Amino acid sequence: TPEARLQSRTILIDQKRPPNGMHNGGTLMFGPEGYLYLTIGDYVTNESQQLDGRLGGGILRIDVDQRGGDRSAPIRKQPREGATANYFIPKDNPWYGRPDTLEEFWAIGFRNPFRSWIDPTTGDVWLGDVGWERWEELHRVPKGGNGQWPFMEGPEAHHSRPQKVHGQEIPPFYYYRQTSMDRAVLGGLIYRGDRYPRLVGKYIFGDNNSSTIRAIDPVTGGEPLFLARTSQLGQQGLTAIVLSPAGDLLFPTLGSKKRPDGRILRLTSGKDEQALLASIHLSKPIGQIVEEKYEMVCARCHGADGKGLATVLTGALTLRPDFTNPKWHAEVPDQRMRIAIIKGGQAVGRSADMPAWEGFISEQEVDVMVKKIRAFAPVR
């Protein structure tokens, strides 16, 4: 019962954050030494370079078994606006023994390390750090590592550099520029099974917003290999990458807030992208598919009512077209609209912030999307 579950609860960390804060969670995972690792975002406070404030913006490492002795010791400092109990601090944590320091920190300097993984072979910690408005990052994190947020984002300076930088600065292993589609990296894992021979030794990662799954060489980097894309996009998309005991790569998707259509998907081989899209399109009426895609992705910039939103995507304020303006419709023929949807804004001389939907949308869906956009204009 709910009452019994509450009675069995043991609270370890109760960290308050601002009412408008986000990036509150991440990954829970046990390391090979039996300690619990937690990745937690920055609550949108830009405090990721602090060791004496909130427990956030980094990787925490705690001894939930409270083994003591030469391994761990009781908590000595409480976080600001929070409370901790019922665990010990490992004595080999990188900042253990420093006064006025939250000794739980194992690494710092991350914005939203939403998904992470400990390599059972090497002990390396891998994570994806969701970016602000320009870059998405993948990191291989050593003990005491510093992901450089908020003074760096990807290859660029973001905020002013602090006078003192704690730990070892670690630039991203790989980063990619955000678009309207690719803008929420999902950290994954290195595959070493036998179910997918061409992926052995590759780091598998994704993007929550575009629901795209890719693979990259964790040693040499290079251009990632496209693997698959799910039908649920935006914040309904991928939320984790999991290796099953049988060696399958599994991909949970969040699904809609309005319908119980979250899924756990399994990566299979032998289907090309068009076959995958065809199988997806058979499951729903095409009008519903287009409405959901507009709601999930297009409305972020163009608004649910089509009037357009002022949006910052590349560091500058961008005004979107007003789909309710008859003059705009008179100036834009159907074929130009189709090209912009399929090939992206740059293909018609407009902003690169408008992504190319090629591969995300079928020809038939493009026709329906054009009709939907035309329907925003007042009847003349």
CSV table of C-alpha atoms in Angstrom, one decimal:
chain,number,residue,atom,x,y,z
A,1,THR,CA,0.0,0.0,0.0
A,2,PRO,CA,1.1,3.6,-0.3
A,3,GLU,CA,1.3,3.9,3.5
A,4,ALA,CA,3.5,0.8,3.8
A,5,ARG,CA,5.8,2.1,1.1
A,6,LEU,CA,6.2,5.5,2.9
A,7,GLN,CA,6.9,3.7,6.2
A,8,SER,CA,9.8,1.8,4.5
A,9,ARG,CA,11.4,4.9,3.0
A,10,THR,CA,14.9,5.9,4.1
A,11,ILE,CA,15.8,9.4,2.9
A,12,LEU,CA,19.5,9.9,2.0
A,13,ILE,CA,19.5,13.3,0.3
A,14,ASP,CA,16.7,16.0,0.5
A,15,GLN,CA,18.1,18.9,-1.5
A,16,LYS,CA,15.9,21.9,-2.0
A,17,ARG,CA,16.2,23.9,-5.3
A,18,PRO,CA,14.6,27.1,-6.6
A,19,PRO,CA,10.9,26.9,-7.5
A,20,ASN,CA,11.8,27.4,-11.2
A,21,GLY,CA,14.8,25.0,-11.0
A,22,MET,CA,15.2,22.1,-13.4
A,23,HIS,CA,17.8,19.4,-14.1
A,24,ASN,CA,16.9,17.8,-10.7
A,25,GLY,CA,17.8,14.2,-11.5
A,26,GLY,CA,20.0,12.0,-13.5
A,27,THR,CA,21.3,8.4,-13.0
A,28,LEU,CA,21.7,6.2,-9.9
A,29,MET,CA,24.3,3.4,-10.3
A,30,PHE,CA,26.6,1.3,-8.1
A,31,GLY,CA,30.3,1.3,-8.9
A,32,PRO,CA,32.5,-1.8,-8.8
A,33,GLU,CA,33.6,-0.9,-5.3
A,34,GLY,CA,30.0,-1.0,-4.0
A,35,TYR,CA,29.5,2.8,-3.6
A,36,LEU,CA,26.5,4.6,-5.0
A,37,TYR,CA,27.1,7.2,-7.7
A,38,LEU,CA,24.5,9.9,-8.5
A,39,THR,CA,24.5,12.4,-11.3
A,40,ILE,CA,22.5,15.5,-10.5
A,41,GLY,CA,22.0,18.6,-12.6
A,42,ASP,CA,22.6,22.3,-11.6
A,43,TYR,CA,18.9,23.2,-10.9
A,44,VAL,CA,19.5,26.1,-13.4
A,45,THR,CA,21.5,28.0,-10.7
A,46,ASN,CA,24.9,28.1,-12.4
A,47,GLU,CA,26.5,26.8,-9.2
A,48,SER,CA,28.3,23.9,-10.8
A,49,GLN,CA,31.8,25.2,-9.8
A,50,GLN,CA,30.9,25.2,-6.0
A,51,LEU,CA,31.8,22.5,-3.6
A,52,ASP,CA,30.1,24.1,-0.5
A,53,GLY,CA,26.6,25.0,-1.7
A,54,ARG,CA,24.0,22.6,-3.0
A,55,LEU,CA,24.5,19.0,-3.9
A,56,GLY,CA,24.1,19.4,-7.7
A,57,GLY,CA,25.9,20.1,-11.0
A,58,GLY,CA,28.1,17.0,-10.8
A,59,ILE,CA,28.6,13.4,-9.7
A,60,LEU,CA,28.1,12.3,-6.1
A,61,ARG,CA,29.6,9.1,-4.6
A,62,ILE,CA,28.4,7.8,-1.2
A,63,ASP,CA,28.6,4.7,0.9
A,64,VAL,CA,25.0,3.6,1.6
A,65,ASP,CA,26.3,0.6,3.6
A,66,GLN,CA,28.1,2.9,6.1
A,67,ARG,CA,31.1,0.5,6.3
A,68,GLY,CA,33.4,2.9,8.2
A,69,GLY,CA,36.9,2.0,9.2
A,70,ASP,CA,39.5,2.9,6.6
A,71,ARG,CA,36.8,3.1,3.8
A,72,SER,CA,34.3,5.7,4.8
A,73,ALA,CA,33.3,8.2,7.5
A,74,PRO,CA,30.1,9.9,8.7
A,75,ILE,CA,28.8,13.0,7.0
A,76,ARG,CA,30.5,16.2,8.3
A,77,LYS,CA,28.8,19.0,6.4
A,78,GLN,CA,25.2,19.7,5.3
A,79,PRO,CA,24.3,21.2,2.0
A,80,ARG,CA,22.7,24.6,1.7
A,81,GLU,CA,18.9,24.4,1.7
A,82,GLY,CA,19.1,20.6,2.2
A,83,ALA,CA,19.6,17.7,4.5
A,84,THR,CA,21.5,14.5,4.3
A,85,ALA,CA,21.6,11.3,6.4
A,86,ASN,CA,21.9,7.5,6.5
A,87,TYR,CA,25.1,7.1,4.5
A,88,PHE,CA,28.9,7.7,4.9
A,89,ILE,CA,31.4,9.5,2.7
A,90,PRO,CA,34.1,7.4,1.0
A,91,LYS,CA,37.5,8.5,2.2
A,92,ASP,CA,39.0,8.2,-1.2
A,93,ASN,CA,36.5,10.8,-2.7
A,94,PRO,CA,38.6,13.5,-4.3
A,95,TRP,CA,37.7,16.3,-2.0
A,96,TYR,CA,37.4,14.3,1.3
A,97,GLY,CA,39.0,16.0,4.2
A,98,ARG,CA,38.8,19.5,2.9
A,99,PRO,CA,37.1,22.0,5.3
A,100,ASP,CA,33.9,23.7,4.2
A,101,THR,CA,33.4,21.2,1.4
A,102,LEU,CA,30.6,18.8,0.6
A,103,GLU,CA,32.7,15.7,0.5
A,104,GLU,CA,30.1,13.7,-1.5
A,105,PHE,CA,31.3,15.3,-4.8
A,106,TRP,CA,33.2,12.9,-7.0
A,107,ALA,CA,33.2,15.2,-10.1
A,108,ILE,CA,31.8,18.7,-10.7
A,109,GLY,CA,31.2,21.2,-13.5
A,110,PHE,CA,28.2,19.7,-15.3
A,111,ARG,CA,24.9,21.4,-16.3
A,112,ASN,CA,22.5,18.4,-16.8
A,113,PRO,CA,24.3,15.0,-16.7
A,114,PHE,CA,21.1,13.3,-17.3
A,115,ARG,CA,22.3,9.8,-18.2
A,116,SER,CA,25.6,8.2,-17.2
A,117,TRP,CA,27.3,4.8,-17.1
A,118,ILE,CA,30.2,3.1,-15.4
A,119,ASP,CA,32.3,1.0,-17.7
A,120,PRO,CA,32.6,-2.4,-15.9
A,121,THR,CA,35.8,-3.2,-17.8
A,122,THR,CA,37.8,0.0,-17.2
A,123,GLY,CA,35.9,1.8,-14.4
A,124,ASP,CA,35.5,4.9,-16.5
A,125,VAL,CA,32.4,7.1,-16.0
A,126,TRP,CA,30.7,8.2,-19.2
A,127,LEU,CA,27.9,10.8,-19.4
A,128,GLY,CA,26.0,13.0,-21.7
A,129,ASP,CA,25.7,16.6,-20.5
A,130,VAL,CA,22.7,18.4,-21.9
A,131,GLY,CA,23.7,21.8,-23.2
A,132,TRP,CA,22.2,25.3,-22.9
A,133,GLU,CA,21.6,26.9,-26.4
A,134,ARG,CA,24.6,25.8,-28.5
A,135,TRP,CA,26.4,22.5,-27.8
A,136,GLU,CA,25.7,19.0,-26.6
A,137,GLU,CA,28.5,17.2,-24.9
A,138,LEU,CA,29.8,13.6,-24.2
A,139,HIS,CA,32.3,13.2,-21.4
A,140,ARG,CA,34.6,10.5,-20.1
A,141,VAL,CA,35.0,11.6,-16.4
A,142,PRO,CA,37.9,10.7,-14.1
A,143,LYS,CA,37.7,11.0,-10.3
A,144,GLY,CA,38.0,14.7,-9.5
A,145,GLY,CA,37.0,15.7,-13.1
A,146,ASN,CA,35.6,19.1,-13.9
A,147,GLY,CA,33.3,19.4,-16.9
A,148,GLN,CA,33.9,23.2,-17.1
A,149,TRP,CA,30.2,24.3,-16.9
A,150,PRO,CA,29.2,27.2,-16.8
A,151,PHE,CA,32.4,28.9,-18.0
A,152,MET,CA,32.6,26.6,-21.1
A,153,GLU,CA,30.1,25.1,-23.3
A,154,GLY,CA,31.5,22.7,-26.0
A,155,PRO,CA,34.5,24.5,-27.5
A,156,GLU,CA,33.3,28.0,-26.6
A,157,ALA,CA,33.5,30.3,-23.5
A,158,HIS,CA,30.1,30.8,-21.9
A,159,HIS,CA,30.4,32.6,-18.5
A,160,SER,CA,33.4,34.2,-17.0
A,161,ARG,CA,36.0,31.7,-15.7
A,162,PRO,CA,36.1,31.4,-11.9
A,163,GLN,CA,39.3,32.5,-10.1
A,164,LYS,CA,39.8,28.9,-8.8
A,165,VAL,CA,38.8,25.9,-10.8
A,166,HIS,CA,38.5,22.7,-8.7
A,167,GLY,CA,39.8,19.4,-9.9
A,168,GLN,CA,41.0,18.4,-13.4
A,169,GLU,CA,39.4,20.2,-16.3
A,170,ILE,CA,38.0,17.7,-18.8
A,171,PRO,CA,36.8,19.1,-22.2
A,172,PRO,CA,34.2,17.0,-23.9
A,173,PHE,CA,35.2,13.8,-25.6
A,174,TYR,CA,32.7,14.7,-28.4
A,175,TYR,CA,30.3,17.6,-28.9
A,176,TYR,CA,27.8,18.5,-31.5
A,177,ARG,CA,26.0,21.8,-32.4
A,178,GLN,CA,22.4,22.0,-31.4
A,179,THR,CA,19.6,22.3,-33.9
A,180,SER,CA,15.9,22.5,-33.4
A,181,MET,CA,15.9,18.7,-33.5
A,182,ASP,CA,19.2,17.6,-31.9
A,183,ARG,CA,19.3,19.5,-28.6
A,184,ALA,CA,19.2,17.1,-25.6
A,185,VAL,CA,22.1,14.5,-25.6
A,186,LEU,CA,21.5,11.2,-23.9
A,187,GLY,CA,24.6,9.5,-22.5
A,188,GLY,CA,24.9,5.8,-23.2
A,189,LEU,CA,27.4,2.9,-23.0
A,190,ILE,CA,30.1,1.0,-24.8
A,191,TYR,CA,28.8,-2.1,-26.4
A,192,ARG,CA,30.8,-5.3,-25.9
A,193,GLY,CA,28.3,-8.0,-26.6
A,194,ASP,CA,27.8,-10.4,-29.5
A,195,ARG,CA,24.3,-9.4,-30.6
A,196,TYR,CA,25.4,-6.5,-32.8
A,197,PRO,CA,28.9,-7.4,-34.2
A,198,ARG,CA,29.5,-4.0,-36.0
A,199,LEU,CA,28.9,-2.1,-32.8
A,200,VAL,CA,31.4,-4.0,-30.6
A,201,GLY,CA,33.6,-1.4,-28.9
A,202,LYS,CA,31.5,1.5,-30.0
A,203,TYR,CA,29.9,4.1,-27.6
A,204,ILE,CA,26.2,4.1,-28.2
A,205,PHE,CA,24.4,7.4,-27.4
A,206,GLY,CA,21.3,9.3,-28.3
A,207,ASP,CA,19.4,12.5,-28.3
A,208,ASN,CA,16.1,12.8,-26.4
A,209,ASN,CA,14.7,15.6,-28.6
A,210,SER,CA,15.4,14.0,-32.0
A,211,SER,CA,15.0,10.5,-30.7
A,212,THR,CA,18.1,9.6,-32.7
A,213,ILE,CA,20.5,6.8,-31.7
A,214,ARG,CA,24.1,6.9,-32.9
A,215,ALA,CA,27.5,5.1,-32.3
A,216,ILE,CA,31.0,6.6,-32.1
A,217,ASP,CA,34.5,5.2,-31.5
A,218,PRO,CA,35.3,6.0,-27.9
A,219,VAL,CA,39.1,6.1,-28.6
A,220,THR,CA,39.4,8.0,-31.9
A,221,GLY,CA,36.1,9.8,-32.0
A,222,GLY,CA,35.2,10.9,-35.6
A,223,GLU,CA,31.8,11.2,-37.2
A,224,PRO,CA,29.1,9.2,-35.4
A,225,LEU,CA,27.3,6.4,-37.2
A,226,PHE,CA,23.5,6.7,-37.5
A,227,LEU,CA,21.8,3.7,-36.1
A,228,ALA,CA,18.0,4.4,-35.6
A,229,ARG,CA,15.4,6.9,-34.8
A,230,THR,CA,12.1,6.4,-32.9
A,231,SER,CA,8.7,7.8,-33.8
A,232,GLN,CA,8.3,9.7,-30.6
A,233,LEU,CA,10.2,13.1,-30.7
A,234,GLY,CA,10.7,16.1,-28.5
A,235,GLN,CA,10.2,15.5,-24.8
A,236,GLN,CA,8.3,12.3,-25.6
A,237,GLY,CA,11.5,10.8,-27.0
A,238,LEU,CA,14.3,8.6,-25.7
A,239,THR,CA,15.0,8.7,-22.0
A,240,ALA,CA,17.7,6.0,-21.5
A,241,ILE,CA,20.0,3.5,-23.2
A,242,VAL,CA,20.1,0.1,-21.4
A,243,LEU,CA,21.9,-3.2,-22.1
A,244,SER,CA,19.7,-6.2,-21.1
A,245,PRO,CA,21.2,-9.3,-19.5
A,246,ALA,CA,20.6,-11.1,-22.9
A,247,GLY,CA,22.8,-8.5,-24.7
A,248,ASP,CA,20.0,-6.5,-26.3
A,249,LEU,CA,20.2,-2.7,-26.6
A,250,LEU,CA,16.9,-1.3,-25.1
A,251,PHE,CA,15.6,2.2,-25.5
A,252,PRO,CA,12.7,3.5,-23.3
A,253,THR,CA,10.7,6.4,-24.6
A,254,LEU,CA,8.7,8.8,-22.4
A,255,GLY,CA,5.6,9.1,-24.6
A,256,SER,CA,2.8,11.6,-24.3
A,257,LYS,CA,1.6,13.3,-21.1
A,258,LYS,CA,-1.9,12.7,-22.4
A,259,ARG,CA,-1.8,9.0,-23.4
A,260,PRO,CA,-0.1,5.9,-22.0
A,261,ASP,CA,2.1,5.3,-25.0
A,262,GLY,CA,5.6,5.2,-23.5
A,263,ARG,CA,7.5,2.2,-24.8
A,264,ILE,CA,10.6,0.1,-24.4
A,265,LEU,CA,12.1,-0.5,-27.8
A,266,ARG,CA,14.8,-3.0,-28.8
A,267,LEU,CA,17.4,-2.3,-31.5
A,268,THR,CA,17.1,-4.8,-34.4
A,269,SER,CA,19.0,-5.1,-37.6
A,270,GLY,CA,17.9,-5.8,-41.2
A,271,LYS,CA,15.5,-2.9,-41.6
A,272,ASP,CA,16.3,0.3,-43.6
A,273,GLU,CA,15.1,3.6,-42.4
A,274,GLN,CA,12.1,3.8,-44.8
A,275,ALA,CA,10.8,0.4,-43.7
A,276,LEU,CA,11.1,1.5,-40.1
A,277,LEU,CA,9.2,4.7,-40.9
A,278,ALA,CA,6.5,2.8,-42.7
A,279,SER,CA,5.9,0.4,-39.8
A,280,ILE,CA,5.5,3.5,-37.5
A,281,HIS,CA,3.1,5.2,-39.8
A,282,LEU,CA,0.7,2.2,-40.0
A,283,SER,CA,0.0,2.5,-36.2
A,284,LYS,CA,-1.8,5.8,-36.2
A,285,PRO,CA,-4.0,8.0,-38.5
A,286,ILE,CA,-1.7,10.3,-40.5
A,287,GLY,CA,-3.6,13.4,-39.2
A,288,GLN,CA,-2.8,12.4,-35.6
A,289,ILE,CA,0.9,11.8,-36.4
A,290,VAL,CA,1.2,15.2,-38.0
A,291,GLU,CA,-0.6,16.9,-35.1
A,292,GLU,CA,1.7,15.2,-32.6
A,293,LYS,CA,4.9,16.1,-34.5
A,294,TYR,CA,3.8,19.7,-34.7
A,295,GLU,CA,3.0,19.7,-31.0
A,296,MET,CA,6.2,18.0,-30.0
A,297,VAL,CA,8.7,20.0,-32.1
A,298,CYS,CA,7.3,22.8,-34.3
A,299,ALA,CA,5.2,24.5,-31.6
A,300,ARG,CA,8.4,25.3,-29.7
A,301,CYS,CA,9.3,28.0,-32.2
A,302,HIS,CA,6.1,28.5,-34.2
A,303,GLY,CA,3.6,28.4,-31.3
A,304,ALA,CA,0.6,26.1,-30.9
A,305,ASP,CA,-1.5,28.8,-32.5
A,306,GLY,CA,0.9,29.3,-35.4
A,307,LYS,CA,1.6,33.0,-34.5
A,308,GLY,CA,5.3,32.4,-34.0
A,309,LEU,CA,7.5,32.8,-30.9
A,310,ALA,CA,10.5,35.0,-30.2
A,311,THR,CA,13.2,32.3,-29.6
A,312,VAL,CA,16.9,32.3,-28.7
A,313,LEU,CA,18.6,29.3,-30.4
A,314,THR,CA,22.0,30.6,-31.6
A,315,GLY,CA,22.6,33.4,-29.2
A,316,ALA,CA,20.4,35.9,-31.0
A,317,LEU,CA,16.7,36.7,-30.8
A,318,THR,CA,14.9,35.2,-33.7
A,319,LEU,CA,11.3,36.0,-34.7
A,320,ARG,CA,9.4,33.1,-36.3
A,321,PRO,CA,7.0,33.6,-39.2
A,322,ASP,CA,3.4,34.3,-38.3
A,323,PHE,CA,1.4,31.5,-39.9
A,324,THR,CA,-1.9,33.4,-39.3
A,325,ASN,CA,-0.7,36.3,-41.5
A,326,PRO,CA,-2.3,36.1,-45.0
A,327,LYS,CA,0.5,38.1,-46.5
A,328,TRP,CA,3.0,35.4,-45.5
A,329,HIS,CA,0.9,32.7,-47.1
A,330,ALA,CA,0.6,34.8,-50.3
A,331,GLU,CA,4.4,35.0,-50.6
A,332,VAL,CA,5.2,31.4,-49.8
A,333,PRO,CA,4.1,28.8,-52.3
A,334,ASP,CA,3.5,25.2,-51.3
A,335,GLN,CA,6.7,23.9,-53.0
A,336,ARG,CA,8.9,26.3,-51.0
A,337,MET,CA,7.2,25.3,-47.8
A,338,ARG,CA,7.7,21.6,-48.7
A,339,ILE,CA,11.4,22.2,-49.3
A,340,ALA,CA,11.8,24.0,-46.1
A,341,ILE,CA,10.2,21.2,-44.2
A,342,ILE,CA,12.2,18.4,-45.8
A,343,LYS,CA,15.6,20.1,-46.4
A,344,GLY,CA,15.6,22.8,-43.6
A,345,GLY,CA,15.5,26.6,-43.6
A,346,GLN,CA,18.9,27.1,-45.3
A,347,ALA,CA,17.6,25.3,-48.4
A,348,VAL,CA,15.2,28.2,-49.0
A,349,GLY,CA,17.5,31.0,-47.8
A,350,ARG,CA,16.2,31.2,-44.3
A,351,SER,CA,17.5,30.4,-40.8
A,352,ALA,CA,19.5,27.2,-40.1
A,353,ASP,CA,17.5,27.0,-36.9
A,354,MET,CA,14.7,25.4,-39.0
A,355,PRO,CA,15.8,21.8,-39.1
A,356,ALA,CA,15.7,19.4,-42.0
A,357,TRP,CA,12.9,17.0,-41.3
A,358,GLU,CA,14.1,14.5,-44.0
A,359,GLY,CA,14.1,11.1,-42.4
A,360,PHE,CA,11.7,12.3,-39.6
A,361,ILE,CA,8.7,12.7,-41.9
A,362,SER,CA,7.2,10.9,-44.9
A,363,GLU,CA,6.1,12.5,-48.1
A,364,GLN,CA,2.5,12.0,-47.2
A,365,GLU,CA,3.0,13.7,-43.8
A,366,VAL,CA,4.6,16.7,-45.5
A,367,ASP,CA,1.4,17.2,-47.6
A,368,VAL,CA,-0.7,17.1,-44.4
A,369,MET,CA,1.7,19.4,-42.6
A,370,VAL,CA,1.5,22.0,-45.4
A,371,LYS,CA,-2.3,21.8,-45.2
A,372,LYS,CA,-2.1,22.3,-41.4
A,373,ILE,CA,0.1,25.4,-41.8
A,374,ARG,CA,-2.3,26.8,-44.4
A,375,ALA,CA,-5.2,26.3,-42.0
A,376,PHE,CA,-3.7,28.8,-39.5
A,377,ALA,CA,-4.4,31.7,-41.9
A,378,PRO,CA,-7.8,33.4,-41.4
A,379,VAL,CA,-10.4,32.6,-44.0
A,380,ARG,CA,-10.5,35.3,-46.6
